[in-house]
Short mmCIF file of C-alpha atoms in Angstrom, two decimals:
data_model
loop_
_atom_site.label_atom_id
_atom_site.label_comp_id
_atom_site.label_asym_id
_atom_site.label_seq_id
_atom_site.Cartn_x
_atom_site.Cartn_y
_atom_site.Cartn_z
CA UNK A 1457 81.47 101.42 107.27
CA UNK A 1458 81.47 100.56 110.71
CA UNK A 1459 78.39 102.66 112.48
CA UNK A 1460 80.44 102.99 116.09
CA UNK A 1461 83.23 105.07 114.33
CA UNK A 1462 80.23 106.48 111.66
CA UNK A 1463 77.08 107.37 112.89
CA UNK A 1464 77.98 107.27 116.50
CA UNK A 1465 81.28 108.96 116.38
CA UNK A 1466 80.39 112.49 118.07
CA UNK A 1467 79.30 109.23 121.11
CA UNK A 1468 82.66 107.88 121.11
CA UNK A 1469 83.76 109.94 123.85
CA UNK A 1470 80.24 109.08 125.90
CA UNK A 1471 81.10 105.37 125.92
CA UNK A 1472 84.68 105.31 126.39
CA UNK A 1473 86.09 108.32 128.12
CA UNK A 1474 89.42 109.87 127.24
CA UNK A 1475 90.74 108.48 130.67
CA UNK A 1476 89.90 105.03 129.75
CA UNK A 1477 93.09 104.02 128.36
CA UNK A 1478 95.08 106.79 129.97
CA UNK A 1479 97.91 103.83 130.88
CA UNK A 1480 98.35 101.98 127.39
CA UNK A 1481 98.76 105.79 126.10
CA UNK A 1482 101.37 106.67 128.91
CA UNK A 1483 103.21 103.35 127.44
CA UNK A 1484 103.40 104.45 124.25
CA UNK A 1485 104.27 107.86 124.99
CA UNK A 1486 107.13 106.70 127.10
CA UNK A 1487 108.45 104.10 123.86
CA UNK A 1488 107.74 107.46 121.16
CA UNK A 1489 110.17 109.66 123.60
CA UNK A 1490 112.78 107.04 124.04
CA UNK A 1491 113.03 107.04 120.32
CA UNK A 1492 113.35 110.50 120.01
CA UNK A 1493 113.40 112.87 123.76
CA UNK A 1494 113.24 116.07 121.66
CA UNK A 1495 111.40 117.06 118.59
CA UNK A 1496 109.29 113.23 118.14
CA UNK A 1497 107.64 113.06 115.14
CA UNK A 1498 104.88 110.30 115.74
CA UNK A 1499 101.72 109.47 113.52
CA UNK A 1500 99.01 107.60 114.73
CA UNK A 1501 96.99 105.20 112.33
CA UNK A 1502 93.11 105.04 113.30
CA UNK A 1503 93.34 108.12 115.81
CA UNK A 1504 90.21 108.28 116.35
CA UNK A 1505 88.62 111.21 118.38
CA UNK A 1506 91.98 112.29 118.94
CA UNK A 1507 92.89 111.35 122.81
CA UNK A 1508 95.85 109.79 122.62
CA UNK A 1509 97.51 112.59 120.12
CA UNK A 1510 96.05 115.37 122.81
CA UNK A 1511 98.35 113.41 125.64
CA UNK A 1512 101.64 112.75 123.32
CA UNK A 1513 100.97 116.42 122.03
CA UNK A 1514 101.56 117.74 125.72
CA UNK A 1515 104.18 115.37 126.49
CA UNK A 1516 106.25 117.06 124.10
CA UNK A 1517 105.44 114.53 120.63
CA UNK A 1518 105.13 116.11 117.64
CA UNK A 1519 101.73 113.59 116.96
CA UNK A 1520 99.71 113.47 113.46
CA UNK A 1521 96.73 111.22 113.38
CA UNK A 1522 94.71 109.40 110.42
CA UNK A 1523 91.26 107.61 110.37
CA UNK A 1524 89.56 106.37 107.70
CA UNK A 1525 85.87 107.50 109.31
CA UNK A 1526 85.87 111.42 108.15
CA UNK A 1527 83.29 111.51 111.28
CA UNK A 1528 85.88 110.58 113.50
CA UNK A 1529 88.48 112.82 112.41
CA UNK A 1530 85.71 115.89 112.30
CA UNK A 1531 85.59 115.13 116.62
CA UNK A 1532 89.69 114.92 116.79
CA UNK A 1533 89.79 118.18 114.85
CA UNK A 1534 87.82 119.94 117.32
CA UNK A 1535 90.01 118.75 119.88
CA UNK A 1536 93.60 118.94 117.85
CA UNK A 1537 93.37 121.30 115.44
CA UNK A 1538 93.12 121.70 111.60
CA UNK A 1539 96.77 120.94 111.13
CA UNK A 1540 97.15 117.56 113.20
CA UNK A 1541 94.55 115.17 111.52
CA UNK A 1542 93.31 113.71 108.07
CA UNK A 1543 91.04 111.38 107.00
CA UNK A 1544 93.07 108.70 105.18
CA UNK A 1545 92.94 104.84 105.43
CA UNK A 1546 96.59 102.79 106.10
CA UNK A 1547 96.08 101.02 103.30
CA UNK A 1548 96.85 104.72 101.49
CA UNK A 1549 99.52 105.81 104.00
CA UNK A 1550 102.51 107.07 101.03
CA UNK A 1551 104.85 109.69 103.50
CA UNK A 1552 108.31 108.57 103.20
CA UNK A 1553 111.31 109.37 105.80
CA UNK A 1554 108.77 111.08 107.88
CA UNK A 1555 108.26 109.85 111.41
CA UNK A 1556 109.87 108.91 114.39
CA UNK A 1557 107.19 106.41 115.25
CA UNK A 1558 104.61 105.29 113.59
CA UNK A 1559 101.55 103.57 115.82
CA UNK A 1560 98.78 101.79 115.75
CA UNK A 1561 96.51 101.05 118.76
CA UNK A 1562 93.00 99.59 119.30
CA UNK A 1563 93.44 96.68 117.06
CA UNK A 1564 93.03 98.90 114.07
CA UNK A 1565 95.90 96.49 112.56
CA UNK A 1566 93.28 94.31 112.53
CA UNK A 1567 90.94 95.76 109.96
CA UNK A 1568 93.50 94.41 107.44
CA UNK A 1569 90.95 92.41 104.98
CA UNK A 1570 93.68 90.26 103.18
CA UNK A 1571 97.33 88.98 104.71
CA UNK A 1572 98.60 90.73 101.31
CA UNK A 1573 96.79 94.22 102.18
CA UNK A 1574 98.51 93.51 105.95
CA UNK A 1575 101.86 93.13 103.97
CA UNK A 1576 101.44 96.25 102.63
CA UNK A 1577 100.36 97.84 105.28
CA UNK A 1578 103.48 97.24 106.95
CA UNK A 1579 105.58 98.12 104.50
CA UNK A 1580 104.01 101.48 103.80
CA UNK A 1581 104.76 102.24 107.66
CA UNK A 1582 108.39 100.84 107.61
CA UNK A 1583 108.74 103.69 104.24
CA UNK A 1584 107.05 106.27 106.55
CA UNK A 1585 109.55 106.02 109.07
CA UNK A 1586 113.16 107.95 109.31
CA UNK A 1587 116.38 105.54 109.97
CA UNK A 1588 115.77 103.88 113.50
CA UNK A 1589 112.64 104.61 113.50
CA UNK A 1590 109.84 102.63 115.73
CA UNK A 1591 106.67 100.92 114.57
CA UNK A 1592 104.64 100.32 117.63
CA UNK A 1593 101.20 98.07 116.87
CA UNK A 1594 98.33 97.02 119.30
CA UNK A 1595 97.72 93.44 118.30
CA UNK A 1596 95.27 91.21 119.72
CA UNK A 1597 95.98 87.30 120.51
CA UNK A 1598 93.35 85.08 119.33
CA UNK A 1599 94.81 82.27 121.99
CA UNK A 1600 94.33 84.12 125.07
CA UNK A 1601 90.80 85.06 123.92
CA UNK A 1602 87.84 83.68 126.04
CA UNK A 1603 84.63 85.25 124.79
CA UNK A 1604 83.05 86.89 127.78
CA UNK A 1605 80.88 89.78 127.65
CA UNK A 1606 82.60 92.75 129.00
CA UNK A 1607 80.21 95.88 130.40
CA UNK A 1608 82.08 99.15 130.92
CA UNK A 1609 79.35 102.09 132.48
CA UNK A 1610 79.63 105.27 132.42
CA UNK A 1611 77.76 108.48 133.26
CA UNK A 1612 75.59 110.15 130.90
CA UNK A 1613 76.30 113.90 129.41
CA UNK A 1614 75.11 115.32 132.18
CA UNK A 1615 76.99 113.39 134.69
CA UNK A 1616 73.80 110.87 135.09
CA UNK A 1617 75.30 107.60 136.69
CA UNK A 1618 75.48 104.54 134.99
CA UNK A 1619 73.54 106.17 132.24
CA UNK A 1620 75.80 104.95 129.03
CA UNK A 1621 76.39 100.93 128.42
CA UNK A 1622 79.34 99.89 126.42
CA UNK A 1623 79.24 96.39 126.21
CA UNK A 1624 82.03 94.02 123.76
CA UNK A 1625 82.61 90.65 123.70
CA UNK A 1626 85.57 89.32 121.19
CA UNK A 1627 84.83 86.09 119.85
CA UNK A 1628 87.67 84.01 118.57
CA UNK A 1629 87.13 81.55 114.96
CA UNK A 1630 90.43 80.18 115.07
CA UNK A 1631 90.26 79.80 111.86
CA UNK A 1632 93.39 80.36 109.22
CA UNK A 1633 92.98 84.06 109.05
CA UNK A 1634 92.76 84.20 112.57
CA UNK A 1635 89.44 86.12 113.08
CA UNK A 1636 87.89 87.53 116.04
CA UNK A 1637 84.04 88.67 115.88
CA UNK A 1638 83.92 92.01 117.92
CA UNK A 1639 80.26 92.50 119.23
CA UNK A 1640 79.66 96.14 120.69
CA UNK A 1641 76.64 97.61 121.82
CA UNK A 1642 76.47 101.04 123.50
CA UNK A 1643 73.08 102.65 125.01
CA UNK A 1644 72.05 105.99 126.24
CA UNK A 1645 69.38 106.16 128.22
CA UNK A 1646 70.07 110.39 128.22
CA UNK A 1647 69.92 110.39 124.56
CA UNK A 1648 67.53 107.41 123.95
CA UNK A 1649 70.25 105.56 121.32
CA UNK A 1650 70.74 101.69 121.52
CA UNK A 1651 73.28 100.80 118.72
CA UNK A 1652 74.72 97.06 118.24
CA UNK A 1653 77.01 95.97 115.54
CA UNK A 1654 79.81 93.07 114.58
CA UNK A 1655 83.34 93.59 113.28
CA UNK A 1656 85.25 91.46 111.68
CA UNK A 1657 88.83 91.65 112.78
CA UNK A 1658 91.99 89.52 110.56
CA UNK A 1659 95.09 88.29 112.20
CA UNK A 1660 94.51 88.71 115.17
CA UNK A 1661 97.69 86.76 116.38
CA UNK A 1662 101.39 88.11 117.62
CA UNK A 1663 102.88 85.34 115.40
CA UNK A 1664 101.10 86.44 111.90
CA UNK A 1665 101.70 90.10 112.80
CA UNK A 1666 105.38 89.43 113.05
CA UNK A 1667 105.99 87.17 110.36
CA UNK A 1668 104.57 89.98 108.86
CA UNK A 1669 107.42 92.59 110.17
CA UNK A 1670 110.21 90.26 109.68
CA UNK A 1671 109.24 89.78 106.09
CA UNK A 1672 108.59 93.56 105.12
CA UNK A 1673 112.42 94.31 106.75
CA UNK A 1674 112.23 95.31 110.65
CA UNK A 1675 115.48 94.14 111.93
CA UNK A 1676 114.29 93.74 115.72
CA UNK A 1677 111.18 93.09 116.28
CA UNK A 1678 110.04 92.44 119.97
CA UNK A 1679 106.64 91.40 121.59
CA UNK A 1680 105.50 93.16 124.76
CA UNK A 1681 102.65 91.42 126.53
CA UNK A 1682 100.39 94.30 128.52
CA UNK A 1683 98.00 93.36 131.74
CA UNK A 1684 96.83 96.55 131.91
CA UNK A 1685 93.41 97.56 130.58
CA UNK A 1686 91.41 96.15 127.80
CA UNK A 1687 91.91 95.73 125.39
CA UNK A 1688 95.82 95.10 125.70
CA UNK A 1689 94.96 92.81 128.33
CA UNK A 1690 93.87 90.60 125.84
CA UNK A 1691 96.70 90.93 123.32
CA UNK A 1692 100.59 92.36 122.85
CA UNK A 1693 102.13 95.40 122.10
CA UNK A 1694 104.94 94.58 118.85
#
């Protein structure tokens, strides 16, 4: 019960704009209509406010979202419509011979609690998905990891400059589950809010992710390494 996808979901936006990962979207969005030009059926797991689904939705994808934070899914709905997102954890995911492609950006792979809960969620996602189907995940790489504080600013609601903070700073344990302490903090001077909380993110490592695919049945599984924005600069696309 994370309070930056709780609490501060209706700030999501504030913090990190729909622009800001207009490029790892585009990628995706390019891999989704490769797998299917015409009529793509894609669902996205942990969509969030809803920005990437709004930008495969008018490239054409046929995009459905879930999100396990009903606050999060109230903004996407606003901006997507009744019919395109649910609240409903992966871990519950039960479609069968559904989708096109099934994604999962944002590390939300990573909110996995147990290797056997990231077994199933795999396998759940392999059922979802029609005959040549694609399974796209953002994975992070505990390896390439340093620790520095990163500070993105942004302008307040009322175009103030520099007026929101967003600052995260992904600490690697390297230990055998392969964590990675996320610290966020976002402020608003405009709104007075100062919010600051840790995650705890599991596996974060291309090689447990696909020993992972191998073993619930993918039959080519590739890794992608991204340089473009954070936080796929840190991490690989699978």
């Amino acid at each position: 019960m994370y309070q930056l996808f709780h609490e501060f979901a209706h700030r999501y936006d504030l913090h990190t704009p729909p622009g800001h990962y207009q490029h790892d979207h585009a990628f995706v969005i390019g891999k989704a209509l490769g797998v299917a030009s015409a009529n793509c059926r894609l669902l996205d797991i942990g969509c969030g406010t809803g920005v990437f689904l709004e930008a495969a939705i008018a490239a054409g994808i046929d995009g459905y979202g879930i999100d396990a934070a009903p606050e999060m899914v109230e903004v996407a709905l606003r901006r997507l419509g009744s019919n395109r997102v649910r609240v409903q954890r992966m871990q519950e995911i039960s479609d069968e011979n559904v989708y096109d492609v099934v994604c999962a950006l944002s590390w939300t792979i990573h909110y996995c609690e147990t290797e056997l809960q990231l077994h199933d969620v795999i396998k759940r996602c392999r059922r979802a998905l029609r005959s040549g189907g694609l399974l796209l995940l953002q994975v992070a790489n505990d390896d390439r990891i340093t620790g520095a504080v990163n500070v993105d600013r942004e302008s307040g609601p009322s175009g103030e400059p520099d007026d929101t903070y967003f600052l995260h700073r992904f600490r690697p344990l390297h230990d055998a589950d392969h964590r990675v302490i996320a610290d966020y903090v976002y402020a608003s001077r405009a709104h007075g809010e100062l919010m600051s909380e840790q995650h705890d993110l599991r596996f974060a490592n291309p090689s447990i992710v696909t020993s992972a695919l191998v073993q619930s049945g993918f039959g080519d599984v590739s890794t992608i390494n991204s340089v473009s924005i954070s936080p796929f600069s840190m991490g690989t696309a699978i």
